[in-house]
Structures are given as structure tokens and as C-alpha cells.
PDB file of C-alpha atoms in Angstrom:
ATOM      1  CA  UNK A   1      36.453  40.771 -16.048  1.00 63.00           C
ATOM      2  CA  UNK A   2      34.650  37.431 -15.636  1.00 73.00           C
ATOM      3  CA  UNK A   3      36.010  36.072 -18.946  1.00 73.00           C
ATOM      4  CA  UNK A   4      39.510  37.336 -18.091  1.00 80.00           C
ATOM      5  CA  UNK A   5      39.478  35.645 -14.661  1.00 80.00           C
ATOM      6  CA  UNK A   6      38.312  32.327 -16.124  1.00 77.00           C
ATOM      7  CA  UNK A   7      40.832  32.566 -18.957  1.00 73.00           C
ATOM      8  CA  UNK A   8      43.722  33.265 -16.546  1.00 77.00           C
ATOM      9  CA  UNK A   9      42.619  30.404 -14.295  1.00 75.00           C
ATOM     10  CA  UNK A  10      42.428  28.090 -17.330  1.00 68.00           C
ATOM     11  CA  UNK A  11      45.964  29.131 -18.208  1.00 65.00           C
ATOM     12  CA  UNK A  12      47.150  27.715 -14.890  1.00 65.00           C
ATOM     13  CA  UNK A  13      47.331  30.850 -12.699  1.00 76.00           C
ATOM     14  CA  UNK A  14      46.569  30.633  -8.990  1.00 78.00           C
ATOM     15  CA  UNK A  15      43.899  32.875  -7.459  1.00 82.00           C
ATOM     16  CA  UNK A  16      46.616  35.079  -5.939  1.00 86.00           C
ATOM     17  CA  UNK A  17      48.363  35.355  -9.339  1.00 86.00           C
ATOM     18  CA  UNK A  18      45.073  36.430 -10.945  1.00 85.00           C
ATOM     19  CA  UNK A  19      44.471  39.075  -8.268  1.00 87.00           C
ATOM     20  CA  UNK A  20      47.978  40.485  -8.805  1.00 87.00           C
ATOM     21  CA  UNK A  21      47.648  40.343 -12.616  1.00 85.00           C
ATOM     22  CA  UNK A  22      44.304  42.219 -12.649  1.00 85.00           C
ATOM     23  CA  UNK A  23      45.774  44.887 -10.398  1.00 85.00           C
ATOM     24  CA  UNK A  24      49.066  45.342 -12.310  1.00 86.00           C
ATOM     25  CA  UNK A  25      47.642  45.159 -15.865  1.00 84.00           C
ATOM     26  CA  UNK A  26      44.162  46.713 -15.502  1.00 82.00           C
ATOM     27  CA  UNK A  27      44.563  48.572 -12.214  1.00 82.00           C
ATOM     28  CA  UNK A  28      41.484  46.667 -10.995  1.00 82.00           C
ATOM     29  CA  UNK A  29      41.110  45.601  -7.364  1.00 86.00           C
ATOM     30  CA  UNK A  30      39.187  42.301  -7.193  1.00 85.00           C
ATOM     31  CA  UNK A  31      38.964  40.532  -3.849  1.00 86.00           C
ATOM     32  CA  UNK A  32      40.269  37.011  -3.351  1.00 85.00           C
ATOM     33  CA  UNK A  33      36.720  35.997  -2.301  1.00 86.00           C
ATOM     34  CA  UNK A  34      35.178  37.275  -5.565  1.00 86.00           C
ATOM     35  CA  UNK A  35      37.732  35.440  -7.719  1.00 85.00           C
ATOM     36  CA  UNK A  36      37.232  32.298  -5.634  1.00 84.00           C
ATOM     37  CA  UNK A  37      33.427  32.562  -6.052  1.00 84.00           C
ATOM     38  CA  UNK A  38      33.740  32.890  -9.859  1.00 82.00           C
ATOM     39  CA  UNK A  39      36.049  29.871 -10.025  1.00 78.00           C
ATOM     40  CA  UNK A  40      33.686  27.862  -7.753  1.00 78.00           C
ATOM     41  CA  UNK A  41      30.797  28.392 -10.172  1.00 80.00           C
ATOM     42  CA  UNK A  42      32.805  26.427 -12.727  1.00 81.00           C
ATOM     43  CA  UNK A  43      32.178  23.312 -10.590  1.00 81.00           C
ATOM     44  CA  UNK A  44      28.523  23.168 -11.696  1.00 83.00           C
ATOM     45  CA  UNK A  45      29.500  23.406 -15.368  1.00 86.00           C
ATOM     46  CA  UNK A  46      32.087  20.643 -14.875  1.00 88.00           C
ATOM     47  CA  UNK A  47      29.461  18.427 -13.246  1.00 89.00           C
ATOM     48  CA  UNK A  48      27.043  18.996 -16.154  1.00 92.00           C
ATOM     49  CA  UNK A  49      29.796  18.220 -18.672  1.00 93.00           C
ATOM     50  CA  UNK A  50      30.963  15.116 -16.815  1.00 92.00           C
ATOM     51  CA  UNK A  51      27.420  13.683 -16.727  1.00 94.00           C
ATOM     52  CA  UNK A  52      26.247  14.732 -20.227  1.00 95.00           C
ATOM     53  CA  UNK A  53      24.762  12.023 -22.497  1.00 96.00           C
ATOM     54  CA  UNK A  54      27.233  10.373 -24.889  1.00 95.00           C
ATOM     55  CA  UNK A  55      26.878   8.655 -28.246  1.00 94.00           C
ATOM     56  CA  UNK A  56      25.913   4.971 -28.387  1.00 94.00           C
ATOM     57  CA  UNK A  57      28.970   3.915 -30.418  1.00 92.00           C
ATOM     58  CA  UNK A  58      32.554   5.108 -30.421  1.00 90.00           C
ATOM     59  CA  UNK A  59      34.783   3.178 -32.835  1.00 86.00           C
ATOM     60  CA  UNK A  60      37.808   4.086 -30.685  1.00 86.00           C
ATOM     61  CA  UNK A  61      38.254   5.333 -27.126  1.00 89.00           C
ATOM     62  CA  UNK A  62      41.707   6.405 -25.935  1.00 86.00           C
ATOM     63  CA  UNK A  63      42.655   6.517 -22.300  1.00 84.00           C
ATOM     64  CA  UNK A  64      45.552   8.527 -21.069  1.00 80.00           C
ATOM     65  CA  UNK A  65      46.776   9.757 -17.715  1.00 82.00           C
ATOM     66  CA  UNK A  66      48.358  12.976 -16.547  1.00 85.00           C
ATOM     67  CA  UNK A  67      50.133  13.202 -13.217  1.00 86.00           C
ATOM     68  CA  UNK A  68      48.794  16.003 -11.042  1.00 88.00           C
ATOM     69  CA  UNK A  69      50.110  17.088  -7.650  1.00 88.00           C
ATOM     70  CA  UNK A  70      47.291  17.257  -5.109  1.00 87.00           C
ATOM     71  CA  UNK A  71      47.459  18.331  -1.449  1.00 82.00           C
ATOM     72  CA  UNK A  72      46.465  15.487   0.830  1.00 78.00           C
ATOM     73  CA  UNK A  73      46.522  16.377   4.521  1.00 77.00           C
ATOM     74  CA  UNK A  74      49.844  18.089   5.091  1.00 78.00           C
ATOM     75  CA  UNK A  75      51.525  16.453   2.095  1.00 86.00           C
ATOM     76  CA  UNK A  76      51.430  16.924  -1.635  1.00 86.00           C
ATOM     77  CA  UNK A  77      51.194  13.677  -3.542  1.00 88.00           C
ATOM     78  CA  UNK A  78      51.112  12.619  -7.165  1.00 89.00           C
ATOM     79  CA  UNK A  79      47.757  11.434  -8.463  1.00 89.00           C
ATOM     80  CA  UNK A  80      46.738  10.205 -11.908  1.00 88.00           C
ATOM     81  CA  UNK A  81      44.088  12.226 -13.734  1.00 90.00           C
ATOM     82  CA  UNK A  82      42.734   9.898 -16.430  1.00 89.00           C
ATOM     83  CA  UNK A  83      41.248  11.400 -19.555  1.00 90.00           C
ATOM     84  CA  UNK A  84      39.022   9.419 -21.945  1.00 91.00           C
ATOM     85  CA  UNK A  85      38.888  10.604 -25.544  1.00 90.00           C
ATOM     86  CA  UNK A  86      36.239   9.118 -27.852  1.00 91.00           C
ATOM     87  CA  UNK A  87      36.547   9.139 -31.637  1.00 85.00           C
ATOM     88  CA  UNK A  88      33.083   9.375 -33.197  1.00 84.00           C
ATOM     89  CA  UNK A  89      31.896   7.941 -36.525  1.00 80.00           C
ATOM     90  CA  UNK A  90      33.025  11.113 -38.313  1.00 80.00           C
ATOM     91  CA  UNK A  91      36.553  10.710 -36.932  1.00 77.00           C
ATOM     92  CA  UNK A  92      36.176  13.708 -34.589  1.00 82.00           C
ATOM     93  CA  UNK A  93      37.700  13.370 -31.130  1.00 85.00           C
ATOM     94  CA  UNK A  94      35.785  14.375 -27.999  1.00 90.00           C
ATOM     95  CA  UNK A  95      36.958  14.325 -24.385  1.00 92.00           C
ATOM     96  CA  UNK A  96      34.370  12.162 -22.611  1.00 95.00           C
ATOM     97  CA  UNK A  97      35.467  12.740 -19.038  1.00 94.00           C
ATOM     98  CA  UNK A  98      38.221  13.289 -16.473  1.00 94.00           C
ATOM     99  CA  UNK A  99      38.678  11.003 -13.479  1.00 93.00           C
ATOM    100  CA  UNK A 100      41.238  11.450 -10.714  1.00 91.00           C
ATOM    101  CA  UNK A 101      42.140   7.949  -9.587  1.00 85.00           C
ATOM    102  CA  UNK A 102      40.878   7.452  -6.060  1.00 73.00           C
ATOM    103  CA  UNK A 103      41.083   3.664  -5.658  1.00 71.00           C
ATOM    104  CA  UNK A 104      43.355   0.952  -6.967  1.00 68.00           C
ATOM    105  CA  UNK A 105      43.106  -0.612 -10.410  1.00 78.00           C
ATOM    106  CA  UNK A 106      40.132  -2.830 -11.142  1.00 81.00           C
ATOM    107  CA  UNK A 107      37.605  -1.151  -8.833  1.00 86.00           C
ATOM    108  CA  UNK A 108      38.369   2.305 -10.206  1.00 89.00           C
ATOM    109  CA  UNK A 109      38.180   1.168 -13.857  1.00 89.00           C
ATOM    110  CA  UNK A 110      34.913  -0.671 -13.251  1.00 89.00           C
ATOM    111  CA  UNK A 111      33.391   2.596 -11.977  1.00 91.00           C
ATOM    112  CA  UNK A 112      34.704   4.598 -14.982  1.00 92.00           C
ATOM    113  CA  UNK A 113      33.338   2.051 -17.491  1.00 92.00           C
ATOM    114  CA  UNK A 114      29.991   1.886 -15.668  1.00 93.00           C
ATOM    115  CA  UNK A 115      29.758   5.679 -15.752  1.00 95.00           C
ATOM    116  CA  UNK A 116      30.407   5.797 -19.517  1.00 96.00           C
ATOM    117  CA  UNK A 117      27.855   3.018 -20.104  1.00 96.00           C
ATOM    118  CA  UNK A 118      25.284   4.835 -17.941  1.00 96.00           C
ATOM    119  CA  UNK A 119      25.826   7.951 -20.036  1.00 97.00           C
ATOM    120  CA  UNK A 120      24.800   6.019 -23.132  1.00 96.00           C
ATOM    121  CA  UNK A 121      27.909   4.307 -24.542  1.00 96.00           C
ATOM    122  CA  UNK A 122      26.516   0.952 -25.696  1.00 95.00           C
ATOM    123  CA  UNK A 123      29.533  -0.238 -27.655  1.00 92.00           C
ATOM    124  CA  UNK A 124      33.187   0.460 -28.364  1.00 91.00           C
ATOM    125  CA  UNK A 125      35.208  -1.336 -31.020  1.00 86.00           C
ATOM    126  CA  UNK A 126      38.711  -0.590 -29.756  1.00 85.00           C
ATOM    127  CA  UNK A 127      39.947   0.833 -26.487  1.00 87.00           C
ATOM    128  CA  UNK A 128      43.525   2.106 -26.561  1.00 83.00           C
ATOM    129  CA  UNK A 129      45.290   2.310 -23.243  1.00 80.00           C
ATOM    130  CA  UNK A 130      48.679   1.784 -21.767  1.00 71.00           C
ATOM    131  CA  UNK A 131      48.747  -1.444 -19.734  1.00 66.00           C
ATOM    132  CA  UNK A 132      46.550  -0.392 -16.818  1.00 73.00           C
ATOM    133  CA  UNK A 133      45.910  -2.879 -14.030  1.00 76.00           C
ATOM    134  CA  UNK A 134      42.348  -4.142 -13.973  1.00 81.00           C
ATOM    135  CA  UNK A 135      41.398  -2.221 -17.093  1.00 82.00           C
ATOM    136  CA  UNK A 136      40.987  -5.017 -19.711  1.00 82.00           C
ATOM    137  CA  UNK A 137      38.715  -6.890 -17.276  1.00 85.00           C
ATOM    138  CA  UNK A 138      36.547  -3.800 -16.680  1.00 89.00           C
ATOM    139  CA  UNK A 139      36.231  -3.266 -20.451  1.00 89.00           C
ATOM    140  CA  UNK A 140      35.309  -6.912 -21.049  1.00 87.00           C
ATOM    141  CA  UNK A 141      32.622  -6.750 -18.380  1.00 91.00           C
ATOM    142  CA  UNK A 142      31.117  -3.534 -19.856  1.00 93.00           C
ATOM    143  CA  UNK A 143      31.606  -3.993 -23.619  1.00 92.00           C
ATOM    144  CA  UNK A 144      32.269  -7.716 -24.272  1.00 92.00           C
ATOM    145  CA  UNK A 145      32.910  -7.169 -28.011  1.00 89.00           C
ATOM    146  CA  UNK A 146      35.594  -4.496 -27.530  1.00 90.00           C
ATOM    147  CA  UNK A 147      39.270  -5.096 -28.292  1.00 84.00           C
ATOM    148  CA  UNK A 148      41.688  -3.715 -25.716  1.00 83.00           C
ATOM    149  CA  UNK A 149      44.672  -2.406 -27.608  1.00 81.00           C
ATOM    150  CA  UNK A 150      47.933  -1.062 -26.277  1.00 78.00           C
ATOM    151  CA  UNK A 151      48.400   2.462 -27.562  1.00 76.00           C
ATOM    152  CA  UNK A 152      50.969   2.230 -30.361  1.00 81.00           C
ATOM    153  CA  UNK A 153      52.230   5.747 -29.701  1.00 76.00           C
ATOM    154  CA  UNK A 154      52.770   4.911 -26.018  1.00 77.00           C
ATOM    155  CA  UNK A 155      54.517   1.714 -27.001  1.00 85.00           C
ATOM    156  CA  UNK A 156      56.893   3.525 -29.362  1.00 87.00           C
ATOM    157  CA  UNK A 157      57.529   6.196 -26.751  1.00 83.00           C
ATOM    158  CA  UNK A 158      58.396   3.495 -24.186  1.00 85.00           C
ATOM    159  CA  UNK A 159      60.582   1.664 -26.726  1.00 91.00           C
ATOM    160  CA  UNK A 160      62.512   4.875 -27.493  1.00 91.00           C
ATOM    161  CA  UNK A 161      62.946   5.940 -23.855  1.00 89.00           C
ATOM    162  CA  UNK A 162      66.576   4.864 -23.471  1.00 89.00           C
ATOM    163  CA  UNK A 163      67.716   5.417 -27.051  1.00 92.00           C
ATOM    164  CA  UNK A 164      70.601   7.818 -27.472  1.00 92.00           C
ATOM    165  CA  UNK A 165      69.526  11.058 -29.177  1.00 91.00           C
ATOM    166  CA  UNK A 166      71.792  10.552 -32.190  1.00 92.00           C
ATOM    167  CA  UNK A 167      70.342   7.041 -32.814  1.00 93.00           C
ATOM    168  CA  UNK A 168      66.667   8.028 -32.476  1.00 92.00           C
ATOM    169  CA  UNK A 169      65.986   8.590 -36.153  1.00 92.00           C
ATOM    170  CA  UNK A 170      67.582   5.267 -37.089  1.00 94.00           C
ATOM    171  CA  UNK A 171      65.731   3.282 -34.385  1.00 93.00           C
ATOM    172  CA  UNK A 172      62.407   4.931 -35.302  1.00 91.00           C
ATOM    173  CA  UNK A 173      62.966   3.902 -38.939  1.00 93.00           C
ATOM    174  CA  UNK A 174      63.651   0.288 -37.895  1.00 93.00           C
ATOM    175  CA  UNK A 175      60.542   0.129 -35.664  1.00 93.00           C
ATOM    176  CA  UNK A 176      58.247   1.310 -38.465  1.00 92.00           C
ATOM    177  CA  UNK A 177      58.207  -2.038 -40.374  1.00 93.00           C
ATOM    178  CA  UNK A 178      57.193  -3.754 -37.094  1.00 93.00           C
ATOM    179  CA  UNK A 179      54.036  -1.726 -36.514  1.00 89.00           C
ATOM    180  CA  UNK A 180      53.331  -1.328 -40.234  1.00 90.00           C
ATOM    181  CA  UNK A 181      53.647  -5.067 -40.935  1.00 92.00           C
ATOM    182  CA  UNK A 182      50.878  -6.838 -42.860  1.00 91.00           C
ATOM    183  CA  UNK A 183      50.337  -9.399 -40.086  1.00 92.00           C
ATOM    184  CA  UNK A 184      51.703 -10.739 -36.800  1.00 93.00           C
ATOM    185  CA  UNK A 185      54.207 -13.166 -38.412  1.00 94.00           C
ATOM    186  CA  UNK A 186      55.721 -10.398 -40.528  1.00 95.00           C
ATOM    187  CA  UNK A 187      55.899  -8.082 -37.491  1.00 95.00           C
ATOM    188  CA  UNK A 188      57.626 -10.792 -35.436  1.00 95.00           C
ATOM    189  CA  UNK A 189      60.155 -11.405 -38.234  1.00 96.00           C
ATOM    190  CA  UNK A 190      60.953  -7.662 -38.270  1.00 95.00           C
ATOM    191  CA  UNK A 191      61.331  -7.598 -34.484  1.00 96.00           C
ATOM    192  CA  UNK A 192      63.621 -10.669 -34.552  1.00 96.00           C
ATOM    193  CA  UNK A 193      65.720  -9.058 -37.299  1.00 95.00           C
ATOM    194  CA  UNK A 194      66.040  -5.880 -35.232  1.00 95.00           C
ATOM    195  CA  UNK A 195      67.018  -7.873 -32.132  1.00 95.00           C
ATOM    196  CA  UNK A 196      69.882  -9.623 -33.928  1.00 94.00           C
ATOM    197  CA  UNK A 197      71.133  -6.422 -35.631  1.00 94.00           C
ATOM    198  CA  UNK A 198      73.916  -4.258 -34.236  1.00 93.00           C
ATOM    199  CA  UNK A 199      71.400  -1.554 -33.334  1.00 92.00           C
ATOM    200  CA  UNK A 200      69.158  -4.091 -31.565  1.00 93.00           C
ATOM    201  CA  UNK A 201      72.158  -5.333 -29.588  1.00 93.00           C
ATOM    202  CA  UNK A 202      72.842  -1.759 -28.497  1.00 94.00           C
ATOM    203  CA  UNK A 203      69.243  -1.241 -27.304  1.00 94.00           C
ATOM    204  CA  UNK A 204      67.854  -4.443 -25.748  1.00 94.00           C
ATOM    205  CA  UNK A 205      65.330  -2.358 -23.752  1.00 94.00           C
ATOM    206  CA  UNK A 206      63.673  -1.301 -27.052  1.00 95.00           C
ATOM    207  CA  UNK A 207      63.220  -4.945 -28.055  1.00 94.00           C
ATOM    208  CA  UNK A 208      61.966  -5.788 -24.548  1.00 94.00           C
ATOM    209  CA  UNK A 209      59.299  -3.025 -24.711  1.00 92.00           C
ATOM    210  CA  UNK A 210      57.783  -4.676 -27.792  1.00 93.00           C
ATOM    211  CA  UNK A 211      58.124  -8.249 -26.467  1.00 94.00           C
ATOM    212  CA  UNK A 212      56.482  -7.325 -23.123  1.00 90.00           C
ATOM    213  CA  UNK A 213      53.543  -5.603 -24.838  1.00 87.00           C
ATOM    214  CA  UNK A 214      53.261  -8.107 -27.713  1.00 90.00           C
ATOM    215  CA  UNK A 215      49.880  -9.652 -26.822  1.00 86.00           C
ATOM    216  CA  UNK A 216      48.330  -6.220 -26.336  1.00 82.00           C
ATOM    217  CA  UNK A 217      50.000  -4.817 -29.452  1.00 86.00           C
ATOM    218  CA  UNK A 218      49.130  -7.525 -32.009  1.00 88.00           C
ATOM    219  CA  UNK A 219      45.335  -6.896 -32.256  1.00 84.00           C
ATOM    220  CA  UNK A 220      46.346  -3.685 -34.040  1.00 83.00           C
ATOM    221  CA  UNK A 221      47.886  -5.734 -36.870  1.00 87.00           C
ATOM    222  CA  UNK A 222      44.556  -7.410 -37.644  1.00 85.00           C
ATOM    223  CA  UNK A 223      42.898  -4.100 -38.565  1.00 82.00           C
ATOM    224  CA  UNK A 224      42.735  -2.801 -42.160  1.00 82.00           C
ATOM    225  CA  UNK A 225      44.920   0.229 -43.042  1.00 78.00           C
ATOM    226  CA  UNK A 226      42.069   2.776 -42.762  1.00 75.00           C
ATOM    227  CA  UNK A 227      41.259   1.704 -39.206  1.00 76.00           C
ATOM    228  CA  UNK A 228      44.952   1.470 -38.302  1.00 79.00           C
ATOM    229  CA  UNK A 229      45.329   5.107 -39.308  1.00 74.00           C
ATOM    230  CA  UNK A 230      42.529   6.124 -36.946  1.00 71.00           C
ATOM    231  CA  UNK A 231      44.066   4.153 -34.084  1.00 72.00           C
ATOM    232  CA  UNK A 232      47.584   5.283 -34.791  1.00 67.00           C
ATOM    233  CA  UNK A 233      46.834   8.922 -35.603  1.00 55.00           C
ATOM    234  CA  UNK A 234      47.151  10.064 -32.050  1.00 52.00           C
ATOM    235  CA  UNK A 235      48.737  13.390 -32.956  1.00 55.00           C
ATOM    236  CA  UNK A 236      45.738  15.245 -31.638  1.00 57.00           C
ATOM    237  CA  UNK A 237      45.769  13.093 -28.476  1.00 68.00           C
ATOM    238  CA  UNK A 238      49.457  13.880 -28.049  1.00 70.00           C
ATOM    239  CA  UNK A 239      48.926  17.598 -28.665  1.00 75.00           C
ATOM    240  CA  UNK A 240      46.006  17.580 -26.186  1.00 82.00           C
ATOM    241  CA  UNK A 241      48.277  15.994 -23.553  1.00 79.00           C
ATOM    242  CA  UNK A 242      51.072  18.419 -24.281  1.00 81.00           C
ATOM    243  CA  UNK A 243      48.767  21.428 -23.828  1.00 84.00           C
ATOM    244  CA  UNK A 244      47.214  19.999 -20.658  1.00 87.00           C
ATOM    245  CA  UNK A 245      50.618  19.176 -19.162  1.00 85.00           C
ATOM    246  CA  UNK A 246      51.718  22.747 -19.796  1.00 83.00           C
ATOM    247  CA  UNK A 247      48.712  24.051 -17.865  1.00 81.00           C
ATOM    248  CA  UNK A 248      49.107  21.666 -14.903  1.00 82.00           C
ATOM    249  CA  UNK A 249      52.865  22.345 -14.736  1.00 80.00           C
ATOM    250  CA  UNK A 250      52.179  26.074 -14.372  1.00 74.00           C
ATOM    251  CA  UNK A 251      50.006  25.373 -11.359  1.00 72.00           C
ATOM    252  CA  UNK A 252      52.440  23.330  -9.264  1.00 73.00           C
ATOM    253  CA  UNK A 253      49.966  21.621  -6.919  1.00 79.00           C
ATOM    254  CA  UNK A 254      46.172  21.641  -6.401  1.00 81.00           C
ATOM    255  CA  UNK A 255      44.314  21.993  -3.091  1.00 80.00           C
ATOM    256  CA  UNK A 256      42.045  19.015  -3.977  1.00 81.00           C
ATOM    257  CA  UNK A 257      40.979  16.646  -6.797  1.00 85.00           C
ATOM    258  CA  UNK A 258      38.120  18.888  -7.949  1.00 83.00           C
ATOM    259  CA  UNK A 259      40.468  21.857  -8.455  1.00 82.00           C
ATOM    260  CA  UNK A 260      42.596  19.707 -10.776  1.00 86.00           C
ATOM    261  CA  UNK A 261      39.521  18.543 -12.731  1.00 88.00           C
ATOM    262  CA  UNK A 262      38.226  22.131 -13.051  1.00 86.00           C
ATOM    263  CA  UNK A 263      41.484  23.393 -14.492  1.00 85.00           C
ATOM    264  CA  UNK A 264      41.768  20.468 -16.936  1.00 89.00           C
ATOM    265  CA  UNK A 265      38.126  20.972 -18.000  1.00 89.00           C
ATOM    266  CA  UNK A 266      38.706  24.682 -18.745  1.00 84.00           C
ATOM    267  CA  UNK A 267      41.821  23.868 -20.758  1.00 85.00           C
ATOM    268  CA  UNK A 268      39.929  21.133 -22.693  1.00 88.00           C
ATOM    269  CA  UNK A 269      37.092  23.584 -23.493  1.00 85.00           C
ATOM    270  CA  UNK A 270      39.650  26.041 -24.895  1.00 81.00           C
ATOM    271  CA  UNK A 271      41.317  23.329 -27.007  1.00 82.00           C
ATOM    272  CA  UNK A 272      38.028  21.856 -28.290  1.00 80.00           C
ATOM    273  CA  UNK A 273      36.651  25.308 -29.189  1.00 77.00           C
ATOM    274  CA  UNK A 274      39.820  26.077 -31.125  1.00 76.00           C
ATOM    275  CA  UNK A 275      39.646  22.746 -32.975  1.00 73.00           C
ATOM    276  CA  UNK A 276      35.966  23.233 -33.842  1.00 73.00           C
ATOM    277  CA  UNK A 277      36.800  26.669 -35.273  1.00 74.00           C
ATOM    278  CA  UNK A 278      39.633  25.153 -37.337  1.00 74.00           C
ATOM    279  CA  UNK A 279      37.276  22.453 -38.676  1.00 60.00           C
TER     280      UNK A 279
END
């Protein structure tokens, strides 16, 4: 029953849903208090996971955010749950931690970077994130040698946001030579060519997405193809996000920040176990 309760909770069910499910499927009466106690014990495991020692070097760390609805006083408000994913020297991705943003920008990112450094991360080559306020400064202060890189997948997603469905394939094909260019000059020439084309005229917002992010995008072009593939291959990051979003969507809102972190942690454990088995 313990494994079933944890599994149902990880799938996004509320405590009341779990109670009803156990009764209707197994005919088992489990009190709300018992289920709550089992779920509370997860907190200790989360704390151990969130403070575990990390490797000294991660070639790439990705940062992404999920929006979670958390009850605050009498209101429910949107909060950002940030997830850091480190790629180790073998190319395997590990979720390093989950942080629900409590303070604004720079102060919050300084505390996240300090926490990762305290857990043993001495150096990072590239940090991929999506234009977060105060983040590049926090990275520079913690790992002076690191390159802060806008996430290419995020950039493409932003560039495609207002593209008509029937034009998506065509626009995606035109963007490819920009982010696959040999160097910055070649990428700029491709972007200029797109801007002056009929398709570029139709979608100025796509051009603007690249122009606005240009300084954070171009470090990517200096990397050799093998490293570019590691940075760009965010399929598993995307699939992680997709699975986590599904779980948080099922839940509606959370009573507090810790409840959101617990649910995300359980879902991450499920995903990472499955990936390890596949490997």
C-alpha cells in the first residue's frame, strides 16, 4: 500500500483522490491522516537529495522553470519552480535540485549558485538558461570561467511562438542555418537574409527574438560540433519538462512550496529510474 500511495501521489493525485482510489479499486479504507503521514516522510528524502554531494565538474548545466500554483494566504499565485540539470562527463543528465523562487532575481540566483558550489560543484563550462534577471552575474561570481549561454531550444521556441501552423516547417528550416552556422558572421548573414525574405517580412517577431538574444546566443557558435550537440540536444530536458508539467497540471494548486517540490522530486525519481533502466 505504501508504494501505491507514493506512486499515486507522484502521479499528481491529491490526498483525497488517493483515499477514494484505494477504497474504490482495492476496497481498502486508509485514513487521511495515514496518507498524509506517509507523504510527509518524503520531506526527509527530498532534503537528503537536495543537499547530496555533487560532482566537481559539469560541462553543461541547464536551468529551466516550471510554473506551479501555490496557495499564499487566501490566494493562489503562480510561482516559478526552477530545476537545474547537470550533464556529467559521460553525457548523462542528472537533476541537481529544485528551487521555488522566493525572492527577486539576483539574490535568489546567488543563493542557488552558492548552494551548488557548497555541494561540491567547482566548475561549469557552460550554463544554459533563458534570460533570467541577475543570473549571469551570479554565475560569474561563482564560476568565473563559465559561459552563460541562452538555451537554443528556448530561443527557437520563442522565435516560433507567433508563426502560423502551416508555415512552421518552412520557418524551422530557415532558422536551422542560423544556429548551425560555422561562425557568428555566417549566422548574421543568414539572419539578415531571412529578415529581407518574404517569410521574414511576414514574421518580424521571429527575427526580433534572435536579434534580442544575439549576445547570449553567439557563444554557442564558438563551440565545436561535438560540444554543440551536447548543448543543443535538449530532447531529454524537453521530455523531462513535459512529464513534470503533466504531473503539476493534474494537481491544480499546492498548499505550500514544499508540497510542490515533493511532487516534482517524486516525478523526477520515476523519470531518472526509467532512464537508468533504459541505459
